[in-house]
Coordinates of C-alpha atoms in Angstrom, one line a residue:
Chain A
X1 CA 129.8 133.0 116.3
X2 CA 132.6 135.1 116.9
X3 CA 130.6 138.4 117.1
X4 CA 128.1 136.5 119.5
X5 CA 131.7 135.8 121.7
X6 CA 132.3 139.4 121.1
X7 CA 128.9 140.7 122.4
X8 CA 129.1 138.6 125.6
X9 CA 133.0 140.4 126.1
X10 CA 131.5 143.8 125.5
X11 CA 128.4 143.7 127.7
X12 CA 130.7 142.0 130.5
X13 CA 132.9 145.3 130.1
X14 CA 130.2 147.4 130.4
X15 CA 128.5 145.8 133.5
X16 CA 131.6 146.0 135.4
X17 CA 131.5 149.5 134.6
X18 CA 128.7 150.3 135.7
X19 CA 129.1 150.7 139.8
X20 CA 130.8 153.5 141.0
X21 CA 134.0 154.9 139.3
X22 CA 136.2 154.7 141.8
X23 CA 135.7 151.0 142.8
X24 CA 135.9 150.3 138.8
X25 CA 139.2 151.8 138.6
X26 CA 141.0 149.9 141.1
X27 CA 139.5 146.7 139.8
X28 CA 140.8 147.7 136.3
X29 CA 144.0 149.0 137.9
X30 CA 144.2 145.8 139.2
X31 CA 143.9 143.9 135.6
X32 CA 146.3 146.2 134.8
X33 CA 150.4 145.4 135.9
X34 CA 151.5 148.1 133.4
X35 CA 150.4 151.7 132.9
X36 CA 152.5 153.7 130.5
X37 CA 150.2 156.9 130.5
X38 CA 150.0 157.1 134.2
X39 CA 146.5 156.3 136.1
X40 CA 144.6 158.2 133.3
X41 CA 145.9 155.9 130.7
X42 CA 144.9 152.7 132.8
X43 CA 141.2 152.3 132.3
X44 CA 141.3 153.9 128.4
X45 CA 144.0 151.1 128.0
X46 CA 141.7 148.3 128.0
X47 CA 139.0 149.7 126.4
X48 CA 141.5 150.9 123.3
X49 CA 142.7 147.0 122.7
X50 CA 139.2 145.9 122.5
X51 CA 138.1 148.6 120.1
X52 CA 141.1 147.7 118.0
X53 CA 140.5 144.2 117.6
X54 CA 136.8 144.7 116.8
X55 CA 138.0 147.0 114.1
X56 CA 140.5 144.4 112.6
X57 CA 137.2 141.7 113.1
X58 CA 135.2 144.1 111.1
X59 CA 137.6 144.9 108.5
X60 CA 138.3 141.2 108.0
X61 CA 134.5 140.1 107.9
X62 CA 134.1 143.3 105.5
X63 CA 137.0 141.7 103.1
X64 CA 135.3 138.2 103.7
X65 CA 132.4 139.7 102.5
X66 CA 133.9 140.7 99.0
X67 CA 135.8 137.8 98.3
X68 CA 132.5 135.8 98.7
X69 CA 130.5 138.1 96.6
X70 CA 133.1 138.3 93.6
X71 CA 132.8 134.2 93.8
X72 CA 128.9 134.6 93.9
X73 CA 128.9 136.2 90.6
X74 CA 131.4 133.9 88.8
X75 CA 129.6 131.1 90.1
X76 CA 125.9 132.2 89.7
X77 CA 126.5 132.6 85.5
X78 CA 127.8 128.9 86.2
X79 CA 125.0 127.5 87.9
X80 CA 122.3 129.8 86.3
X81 CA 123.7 127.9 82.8
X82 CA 123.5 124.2 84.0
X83 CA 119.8 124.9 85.3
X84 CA 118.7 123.6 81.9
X85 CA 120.7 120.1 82.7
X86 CA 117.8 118.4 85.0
X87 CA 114.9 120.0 83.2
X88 CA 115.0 117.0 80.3
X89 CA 114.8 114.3 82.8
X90 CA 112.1 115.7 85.1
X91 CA 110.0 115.9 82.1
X92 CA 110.3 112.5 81.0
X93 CA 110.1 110.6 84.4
X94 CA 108.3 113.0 86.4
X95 CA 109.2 113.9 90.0
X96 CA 108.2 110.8 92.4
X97 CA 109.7 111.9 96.0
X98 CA 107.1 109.6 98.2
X99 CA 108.2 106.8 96.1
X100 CA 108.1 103.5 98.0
X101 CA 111.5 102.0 97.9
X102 CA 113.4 99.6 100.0
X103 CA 116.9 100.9 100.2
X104 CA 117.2 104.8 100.0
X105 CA 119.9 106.7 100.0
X106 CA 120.0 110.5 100.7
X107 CA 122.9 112.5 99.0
X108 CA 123.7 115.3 101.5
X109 CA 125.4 118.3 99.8
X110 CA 127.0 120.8 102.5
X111 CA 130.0 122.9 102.4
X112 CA 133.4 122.1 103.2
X113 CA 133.6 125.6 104.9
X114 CA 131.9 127.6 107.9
X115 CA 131.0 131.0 108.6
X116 CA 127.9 130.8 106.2
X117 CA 124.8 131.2 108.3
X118 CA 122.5 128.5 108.5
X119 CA 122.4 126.5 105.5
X120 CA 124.5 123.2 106.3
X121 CA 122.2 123.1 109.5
X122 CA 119.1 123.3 106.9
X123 CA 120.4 121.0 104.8
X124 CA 121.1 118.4 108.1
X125 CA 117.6 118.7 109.5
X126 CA 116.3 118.7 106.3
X127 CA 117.9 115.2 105.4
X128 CA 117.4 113.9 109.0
X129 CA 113.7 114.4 108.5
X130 CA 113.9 113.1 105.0
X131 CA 115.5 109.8 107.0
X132 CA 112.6 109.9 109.2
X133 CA 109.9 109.7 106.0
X134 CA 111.8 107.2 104.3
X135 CA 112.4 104.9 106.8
X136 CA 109.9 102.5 108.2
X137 CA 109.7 98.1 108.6
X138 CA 111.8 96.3 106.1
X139 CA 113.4 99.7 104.7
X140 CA 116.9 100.6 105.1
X141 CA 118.1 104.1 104.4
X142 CA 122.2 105.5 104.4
X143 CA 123.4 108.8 104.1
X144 CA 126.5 109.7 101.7
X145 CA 127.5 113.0 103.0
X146 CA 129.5 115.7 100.5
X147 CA 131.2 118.4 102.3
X148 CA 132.7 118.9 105.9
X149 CA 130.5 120.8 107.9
X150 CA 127.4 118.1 107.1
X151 CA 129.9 115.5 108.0
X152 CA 130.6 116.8 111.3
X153 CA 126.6 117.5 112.1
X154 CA 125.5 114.1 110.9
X155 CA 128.5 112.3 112.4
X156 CA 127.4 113.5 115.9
X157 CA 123.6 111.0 116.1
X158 CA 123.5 108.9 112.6
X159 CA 127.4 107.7 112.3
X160 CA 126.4 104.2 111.9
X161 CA 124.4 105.3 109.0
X162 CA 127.2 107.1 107.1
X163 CA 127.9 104.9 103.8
X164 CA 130.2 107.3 101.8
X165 CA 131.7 111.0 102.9
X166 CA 133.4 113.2 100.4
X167 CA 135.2 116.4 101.4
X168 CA 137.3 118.8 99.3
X169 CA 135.1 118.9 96.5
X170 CA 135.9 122.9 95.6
X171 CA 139.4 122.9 95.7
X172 CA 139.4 122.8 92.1
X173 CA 136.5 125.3 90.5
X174 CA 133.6 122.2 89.8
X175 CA 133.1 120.6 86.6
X176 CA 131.3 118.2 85.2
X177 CA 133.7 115.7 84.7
X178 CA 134.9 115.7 87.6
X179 CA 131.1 115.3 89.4
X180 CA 130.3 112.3 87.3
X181 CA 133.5 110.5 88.2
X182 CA 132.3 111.2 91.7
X183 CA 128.7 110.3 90.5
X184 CA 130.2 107.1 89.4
X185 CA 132.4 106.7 92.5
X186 CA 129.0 107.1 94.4
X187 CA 127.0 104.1 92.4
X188 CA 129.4 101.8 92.8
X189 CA 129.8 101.6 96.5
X190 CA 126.3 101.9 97.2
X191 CA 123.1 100.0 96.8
X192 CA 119.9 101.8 96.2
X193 CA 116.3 101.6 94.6
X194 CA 115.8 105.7 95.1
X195 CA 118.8 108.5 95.4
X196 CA 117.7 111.6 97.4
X197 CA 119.8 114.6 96.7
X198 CA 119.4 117.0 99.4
X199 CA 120.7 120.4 98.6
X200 CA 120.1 124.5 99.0
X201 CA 118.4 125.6 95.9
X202 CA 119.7 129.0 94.7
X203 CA 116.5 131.3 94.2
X204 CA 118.6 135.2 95.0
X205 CA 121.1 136.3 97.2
X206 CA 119.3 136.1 100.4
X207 CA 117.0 133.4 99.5
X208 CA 118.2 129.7 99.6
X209 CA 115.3 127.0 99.2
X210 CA 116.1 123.6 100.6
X211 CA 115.4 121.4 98.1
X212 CA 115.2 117.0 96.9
X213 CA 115.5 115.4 93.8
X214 CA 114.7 112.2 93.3
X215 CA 116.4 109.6 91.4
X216 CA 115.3 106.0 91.0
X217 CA 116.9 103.5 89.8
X218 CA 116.4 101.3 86.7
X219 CA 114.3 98.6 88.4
X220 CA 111.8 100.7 89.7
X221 CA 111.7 102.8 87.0
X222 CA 110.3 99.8 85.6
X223 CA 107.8 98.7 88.1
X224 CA 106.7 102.1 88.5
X225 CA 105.6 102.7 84.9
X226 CA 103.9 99.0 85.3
X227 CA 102.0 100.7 88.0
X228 CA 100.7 103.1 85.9
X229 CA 100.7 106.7 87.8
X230 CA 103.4 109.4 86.7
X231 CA 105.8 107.5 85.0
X232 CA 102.7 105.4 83.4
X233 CA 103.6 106.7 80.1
X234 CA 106.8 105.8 80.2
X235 CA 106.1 102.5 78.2
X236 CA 105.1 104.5 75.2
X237 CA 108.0 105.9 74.6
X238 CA 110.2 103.9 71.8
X239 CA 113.9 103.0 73.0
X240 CA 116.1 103.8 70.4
X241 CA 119.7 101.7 70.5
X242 CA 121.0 99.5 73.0
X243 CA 120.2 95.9 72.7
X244 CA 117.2 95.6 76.0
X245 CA 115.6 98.7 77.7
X246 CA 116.8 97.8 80.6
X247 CA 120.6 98.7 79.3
X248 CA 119.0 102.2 78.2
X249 CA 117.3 102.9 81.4
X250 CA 120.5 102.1 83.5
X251 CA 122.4 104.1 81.5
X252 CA 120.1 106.8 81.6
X253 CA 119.9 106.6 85.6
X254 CA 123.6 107.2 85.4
X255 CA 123.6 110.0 83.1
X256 CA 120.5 111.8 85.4
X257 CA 122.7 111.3 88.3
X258 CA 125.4 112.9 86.9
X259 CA 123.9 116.1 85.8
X260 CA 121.1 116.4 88.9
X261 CA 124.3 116.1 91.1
X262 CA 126.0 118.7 88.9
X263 CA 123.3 120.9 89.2
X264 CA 122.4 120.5 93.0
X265 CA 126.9 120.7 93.8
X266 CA 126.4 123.9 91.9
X267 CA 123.4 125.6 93.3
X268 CA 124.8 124.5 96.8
X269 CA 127.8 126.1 96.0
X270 CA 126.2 129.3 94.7
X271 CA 123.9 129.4 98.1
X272 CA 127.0 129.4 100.5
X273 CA 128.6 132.5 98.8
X274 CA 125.3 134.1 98.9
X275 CA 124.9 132.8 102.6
X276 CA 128.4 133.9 103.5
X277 CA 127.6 137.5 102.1
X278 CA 124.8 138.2 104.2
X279 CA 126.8 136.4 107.2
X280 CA 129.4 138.7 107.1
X281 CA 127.9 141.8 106.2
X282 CA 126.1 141.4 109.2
X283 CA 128.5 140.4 110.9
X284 CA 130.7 143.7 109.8
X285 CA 127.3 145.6 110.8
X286 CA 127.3 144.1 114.2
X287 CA 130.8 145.2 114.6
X288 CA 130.5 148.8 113.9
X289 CA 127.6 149.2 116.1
X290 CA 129.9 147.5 119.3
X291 CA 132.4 149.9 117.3
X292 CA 130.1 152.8 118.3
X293 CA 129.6 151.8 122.1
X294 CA 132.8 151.3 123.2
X295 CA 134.0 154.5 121.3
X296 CA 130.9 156.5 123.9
X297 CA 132.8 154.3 126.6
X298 CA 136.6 155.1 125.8
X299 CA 135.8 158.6 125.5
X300 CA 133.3 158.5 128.9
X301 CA 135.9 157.3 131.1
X302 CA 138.8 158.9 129.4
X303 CA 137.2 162.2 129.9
X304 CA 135.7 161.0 133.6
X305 CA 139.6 160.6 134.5
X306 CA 140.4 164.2 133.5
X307 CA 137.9 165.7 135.4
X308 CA 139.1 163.5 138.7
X309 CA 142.8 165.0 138.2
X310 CA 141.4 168.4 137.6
X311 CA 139.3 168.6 140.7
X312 CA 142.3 166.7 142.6
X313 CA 144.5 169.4 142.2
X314 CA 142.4 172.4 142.0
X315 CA 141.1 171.5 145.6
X316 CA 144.8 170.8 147.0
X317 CA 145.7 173.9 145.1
X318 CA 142.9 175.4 147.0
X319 CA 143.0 174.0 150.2
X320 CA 146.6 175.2 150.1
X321 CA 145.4 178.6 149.8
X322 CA 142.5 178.7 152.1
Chain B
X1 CA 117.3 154.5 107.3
X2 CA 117.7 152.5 104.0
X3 CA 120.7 150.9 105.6
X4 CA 118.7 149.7 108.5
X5 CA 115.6 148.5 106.7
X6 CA 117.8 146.3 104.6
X7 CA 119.8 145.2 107.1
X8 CA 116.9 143.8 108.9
X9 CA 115.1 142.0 105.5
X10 CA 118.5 140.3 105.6
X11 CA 118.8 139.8 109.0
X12 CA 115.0 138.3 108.8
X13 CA 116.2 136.5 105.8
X14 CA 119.4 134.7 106.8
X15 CA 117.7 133.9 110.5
X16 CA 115.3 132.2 109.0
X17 CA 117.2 130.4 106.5
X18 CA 115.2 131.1 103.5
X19 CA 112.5 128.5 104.4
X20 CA 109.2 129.7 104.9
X21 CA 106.3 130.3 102.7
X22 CA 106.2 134.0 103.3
X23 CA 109.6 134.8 102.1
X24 CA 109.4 132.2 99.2
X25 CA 106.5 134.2 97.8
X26 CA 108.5 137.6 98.4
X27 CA 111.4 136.0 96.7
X28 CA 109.1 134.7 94.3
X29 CA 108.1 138.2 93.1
X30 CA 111.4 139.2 92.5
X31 CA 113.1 135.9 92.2
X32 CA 116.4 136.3 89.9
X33 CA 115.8 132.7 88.3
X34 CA 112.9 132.9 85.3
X35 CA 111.8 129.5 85.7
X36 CA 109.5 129.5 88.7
X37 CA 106.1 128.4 87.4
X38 CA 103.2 130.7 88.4
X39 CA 101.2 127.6 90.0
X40 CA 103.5 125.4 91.6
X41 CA 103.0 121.5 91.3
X42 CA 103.8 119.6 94.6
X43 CA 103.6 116.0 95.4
X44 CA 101.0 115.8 97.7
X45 CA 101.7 112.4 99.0
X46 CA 105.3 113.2 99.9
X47 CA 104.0 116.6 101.7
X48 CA 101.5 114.9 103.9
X49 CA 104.1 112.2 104.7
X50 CA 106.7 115.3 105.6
X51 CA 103.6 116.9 107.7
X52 CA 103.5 113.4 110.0
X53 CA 106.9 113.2 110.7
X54 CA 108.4 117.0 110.8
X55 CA 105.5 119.2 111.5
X56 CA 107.4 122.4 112.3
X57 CA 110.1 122.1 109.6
X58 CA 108.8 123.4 105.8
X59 CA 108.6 120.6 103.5
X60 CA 111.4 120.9 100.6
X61 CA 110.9 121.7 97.2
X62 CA 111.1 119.4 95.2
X63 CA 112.1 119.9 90.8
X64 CA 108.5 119.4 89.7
X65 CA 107.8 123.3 91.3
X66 CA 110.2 124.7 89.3
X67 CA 109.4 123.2 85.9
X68 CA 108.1 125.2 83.6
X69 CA 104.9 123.3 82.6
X70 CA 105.0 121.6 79.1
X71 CA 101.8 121.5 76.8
X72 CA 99.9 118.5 76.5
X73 CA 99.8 116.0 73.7
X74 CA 97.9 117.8 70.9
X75 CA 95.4 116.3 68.5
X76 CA 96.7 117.1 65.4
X77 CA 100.2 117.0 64.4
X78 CA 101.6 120.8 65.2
X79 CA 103.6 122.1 62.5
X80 CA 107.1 123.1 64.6
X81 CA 109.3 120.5 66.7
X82 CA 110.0 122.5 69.9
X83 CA 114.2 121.9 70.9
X84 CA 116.1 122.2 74.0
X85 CA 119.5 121.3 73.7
X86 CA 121.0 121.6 76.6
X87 CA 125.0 121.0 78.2
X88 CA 126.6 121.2 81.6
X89 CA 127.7 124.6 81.3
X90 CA 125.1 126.2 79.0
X91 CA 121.6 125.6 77.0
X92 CA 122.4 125.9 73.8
X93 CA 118.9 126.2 72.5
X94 CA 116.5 126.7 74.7
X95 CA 112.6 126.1 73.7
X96 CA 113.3 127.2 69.7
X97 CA 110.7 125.9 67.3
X98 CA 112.3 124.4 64.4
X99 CA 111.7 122.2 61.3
X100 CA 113.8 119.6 62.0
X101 CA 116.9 118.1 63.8
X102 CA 119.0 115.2 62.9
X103 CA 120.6 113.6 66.1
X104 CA 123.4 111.0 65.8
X105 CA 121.8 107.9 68.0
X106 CA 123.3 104.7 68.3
X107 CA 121.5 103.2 65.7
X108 CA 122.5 105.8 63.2
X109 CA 121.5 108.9 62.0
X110 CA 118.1 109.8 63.5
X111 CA 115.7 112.8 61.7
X112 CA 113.0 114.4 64.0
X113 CA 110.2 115.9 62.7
X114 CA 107.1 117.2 64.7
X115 CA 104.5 114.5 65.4
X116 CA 107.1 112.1 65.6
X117 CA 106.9 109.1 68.2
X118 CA 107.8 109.2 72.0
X119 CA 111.0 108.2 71.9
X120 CA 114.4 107.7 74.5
X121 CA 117.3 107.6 72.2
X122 CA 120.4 106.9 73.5
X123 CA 123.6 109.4 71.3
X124 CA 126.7 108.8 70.3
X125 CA 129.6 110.9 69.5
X126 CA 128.3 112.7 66.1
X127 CA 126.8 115.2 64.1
X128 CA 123.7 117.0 65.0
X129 CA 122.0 119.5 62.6
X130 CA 119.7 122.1 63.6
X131 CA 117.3 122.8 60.4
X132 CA 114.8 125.6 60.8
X133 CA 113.8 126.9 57.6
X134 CA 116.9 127.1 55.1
X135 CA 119.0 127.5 57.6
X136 CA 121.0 124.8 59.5
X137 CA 123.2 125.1 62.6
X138 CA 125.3 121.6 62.9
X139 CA 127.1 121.0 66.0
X140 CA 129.5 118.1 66.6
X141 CA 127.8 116.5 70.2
X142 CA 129.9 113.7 72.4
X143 CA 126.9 111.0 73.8
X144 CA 124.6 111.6 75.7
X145 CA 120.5 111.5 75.7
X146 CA 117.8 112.9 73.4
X147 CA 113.9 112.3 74.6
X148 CA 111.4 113.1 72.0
X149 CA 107.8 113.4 73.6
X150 CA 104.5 113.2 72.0
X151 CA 103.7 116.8 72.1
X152 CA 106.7 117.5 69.4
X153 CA 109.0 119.0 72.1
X154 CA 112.5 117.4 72.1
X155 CA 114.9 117.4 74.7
X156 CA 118.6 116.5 73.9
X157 CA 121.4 116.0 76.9
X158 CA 124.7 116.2 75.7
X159 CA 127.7 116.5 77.9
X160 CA 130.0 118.5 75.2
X161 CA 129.0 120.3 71.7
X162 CA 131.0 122.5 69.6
X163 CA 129.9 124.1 66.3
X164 CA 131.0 122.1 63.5
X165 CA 133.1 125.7 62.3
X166 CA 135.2 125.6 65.6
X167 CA 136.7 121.6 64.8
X168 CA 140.1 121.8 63.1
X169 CA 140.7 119.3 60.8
X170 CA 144.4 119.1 61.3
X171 CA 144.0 118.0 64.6
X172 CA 141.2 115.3 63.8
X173 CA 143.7 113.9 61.3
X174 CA 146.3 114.1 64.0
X175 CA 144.1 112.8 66.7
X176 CA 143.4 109.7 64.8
X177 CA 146.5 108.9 64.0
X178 CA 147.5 108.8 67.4
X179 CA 144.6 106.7 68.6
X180 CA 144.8 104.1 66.0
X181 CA 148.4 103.7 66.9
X182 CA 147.8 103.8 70.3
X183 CA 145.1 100.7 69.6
X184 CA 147.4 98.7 67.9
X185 CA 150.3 98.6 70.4
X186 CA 147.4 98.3 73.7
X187 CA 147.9 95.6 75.7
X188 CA 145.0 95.8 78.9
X189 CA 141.2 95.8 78.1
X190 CA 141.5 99.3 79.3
X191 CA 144.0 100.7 77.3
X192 CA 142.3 99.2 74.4
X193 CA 138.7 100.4 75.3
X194 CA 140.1 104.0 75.7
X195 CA 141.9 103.9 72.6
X196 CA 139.3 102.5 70.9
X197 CA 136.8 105.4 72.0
X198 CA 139.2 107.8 70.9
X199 CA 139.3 106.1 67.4
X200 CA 135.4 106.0 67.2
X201 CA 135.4 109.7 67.9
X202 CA 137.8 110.8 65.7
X203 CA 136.6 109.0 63.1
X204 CA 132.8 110.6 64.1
X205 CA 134.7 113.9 63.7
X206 CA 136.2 113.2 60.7
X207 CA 132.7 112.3 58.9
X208 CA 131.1 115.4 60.3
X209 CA 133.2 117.5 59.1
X210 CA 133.2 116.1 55.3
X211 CA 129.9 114.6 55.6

């Protein structure tokens, strides 16, 4: 964003450099109050302070760019680990995302910070058409929204929708303890039959697949392996413990909330450092190339303003002989 | 000229935000993550309902695509129990055929052998023992889930598990102490269900490591 700002500056510059030389330098002249090198050092002035601050931009998107991928790596062994954590329950209950359900909820996962391409805006359609599927006569469907920048998108057309929003949730490295308080924070303030969990799966650096996982709640767990279909099987299986099933399968929703939304926090977390990377290195890119320009420029017009004083006084110092 | 082409695959990349077909099946090719299948499952249900209402946006993935497909129920009894055992921050064992594992449910000490009966078991703070051959790997787990499904492969969610060689027993003894103390002097339900956890797993501890 602030490179596209930067573009706009740059091209302005150089349009209003374009028409003749002389009518640019008394409109830069005029910009101008100050010119401590005399009128050669007038134009060059201008040019030099934006050059310098597109250096500093690049140097700071270059460091930005190293901080994020040092994080990337501690993160990806993290995340690359807890992959195994959803596997268990996607085997027993299947994967039912066009499940019918009343009451939905969809589980937004964004990040709390910007400059990171275009993965909070995926993530925001992606749930917003999600809300579109799910919704329909007699269904009711609410966002809880983890993370600042999805907060701020959704806010802008679906606020009355917004059950639950959750920001901060990196300040501390994340762990699992801490996402199944929040899981259990989560399930007690809302109401659902189905939990979507919207998030940016992380496949490699540049590559971030939007991604839902499906939870459903105990009840219709139950009707749904009734119904016969992909949880059909589900009656089969012998509950071991716990007085009813219905005790096990709650507390089994629970527990696959808790580790899906480990998982998906995770991933998310792993595709904004990768998303930041490629952000800022092309960002730093972009910078070195408007770098380039305005260094042809700055050396165009400072050598442009030689040649004028040359010729100036070689011709008086001619005319004064002839 | 390496510099460029690479800065436009990312460029062509991070524009498009990762979500078309064509990249995915570039990324798949060289995809860091070993667990995409090579014929991915979708729902087709939910796609055709995505199609109606977002046509231009690509529908998400959902897990099912990236689950490594599991056998089916086989005819005879197979002769290993396949185990995943996996935590939060790790998978212990990943997809190792053993003899046998012993999980601490609810009910008590559970064995598993190959051909046994689907089964959701529900854990609590205990040992679990690993046997493949003569050898056996115990690990103390805190609760959490083990599913056992007809085609002998067992999957076992724990949220923490340490090998039983890493407890020290001074600090069991110490621990219990304290929570049985702390129990008798409790005065709100809460105090007392948290001490009384504490006690339980100690105590768990305790038996593991003499048992």
């Amino acid at each position: 964003m602030a490179m596209a700002a930067l573009r706009r500056e740059g091209r302005r510059f150089l349009l209003s450099s374009n028409p003749s030389p002389v009518v640019a330098r008394s409109a830069i002249f005029s910009e101008e109050s100050s010119a401590p090198l005399g009128a050669r050092g007038v134009s060059t002035q201008v040019v030099r302070n934006r050059m310098k601050s597109v250096r500093n931009i690049q140097k700071i998107t270059k460091a930005m760019k190293m901080v994020a991928a040092s994080k990337l790596r501690a993160v990806q062994v993290r995340t690359e680990n807890s992959r195994g954590l959803w596997q268990p329950f996607t085997a027993l209950l299947g994967d039912a995302p066009s499940v019918d359900v009343k009451k939905n909820v969809i589980i937004t996962i964004s990040s709390d910070k910007g400059l990171c391409g275009g993965i909070n805006s995926t993530s925001v359609k992606i749930s917003k058409s999600l809300f579109k599927v799910t919704s329909g006569p007699e269904k009711e469907t609410k966002y809880v929204v983890l993370g600042e920048k999805g907060k701020v998108q959704l806010m802008r057309d679906s606020k009355n929708h917004i059950d639950m929003t959750i920001s901060e949730l990196q300040k501390n490295p994340l762990n699992f303890t801490q996402v199944s308080v929040l899981a259990d924070d989560i399930l007690k303030n809302v109401e659902y039959d189905a939990l979507r969990i919207v998030y940016n799966k992380f496949q490699s650096v540049v590559q971030f697949l939007p991604t839902i996982n499906t939870i459903l709640s105990p009840e219709i767990v139950e009707r749904e392996s009734e119904a016969g279909g992909k949880l059909g099987d589900l009656d089969s299986y012998e509950i071991e413990g716990g007085e009813t099933k219905a005790e096990i399968l709650q507390n089994l929703a629970e527990f696959q909330f808790s580790c899906v939304l480990f998982n998906a926090a995770l991933e998310n977390a792993c595709s904004e450092l990768g998303a930041r990377m490629s952000a800022m290195d092309s960002s730093s890119r972009n910078a070195g190339e408007m770098l380039d320009r305005l260094t042809l420029t700055y050396n165009r017009t400072r050598q442009a303003s030689i040649t004028t004083e040359l010729t100036e006084i070689i011709s008086g110092a001619s005319a004064l002989e002839g | 000229m390496f510099r460029h082409a690479s800065r436009l695959l990312i460029r062509a990349a991070a524009g498009e935000g990762g979500a078309h077909g064509r990249t995915a099946a570039v990324a798949a090719s060289r995809a860091f993550s070993s667990e995409v299948p090579a014929a991915p499952v979708q729902d087709t249900a939910f796609i055709e309902a995505w199609k109606k209402v977002a046509p231009n946006i690509e529908p998400p993935k959902t897990p099912l695509e990236f689950l490594k497909p599991r056998p089916p129920t086989p005819s005879t009894i197979p002769s290993k129990l396949t185990v995943n055992f996996v935590l939060p921050y790790q998978s212990e064992i990943s997809s190792k055929e053993v003899d046998m594992v012993i999980i601490p449910a609810t009910t008590g000490q559970m064995g598993v052998l190959p051909g046994h009966v689907a089964t959701i078991a529900e854990l609590k703070p205990g040992l679990l023992s690993v046997h493949e051959g003569t050898e056996v790997t115990k690990y103390f787990v805190s609760s959490g889930f083990a599913f056992i499904h007809a085609n002998s492969f067992t999957d076992i969610v724990a949220i923490e598990a340490v090998p039983i060689d890493r407890i020290d027993p001074d600090l069991v003894q110490k621990g219990l102490t304290e929570f049985t103390q702390k129990l008798s002097s409790a005065t709100t339900d809460l105090e007392k269900a948290e001490a009384q956890i504490g006690v339980d797993v100690h105590s768990a501890m305790n038996a593991a490591l003499s048992g």
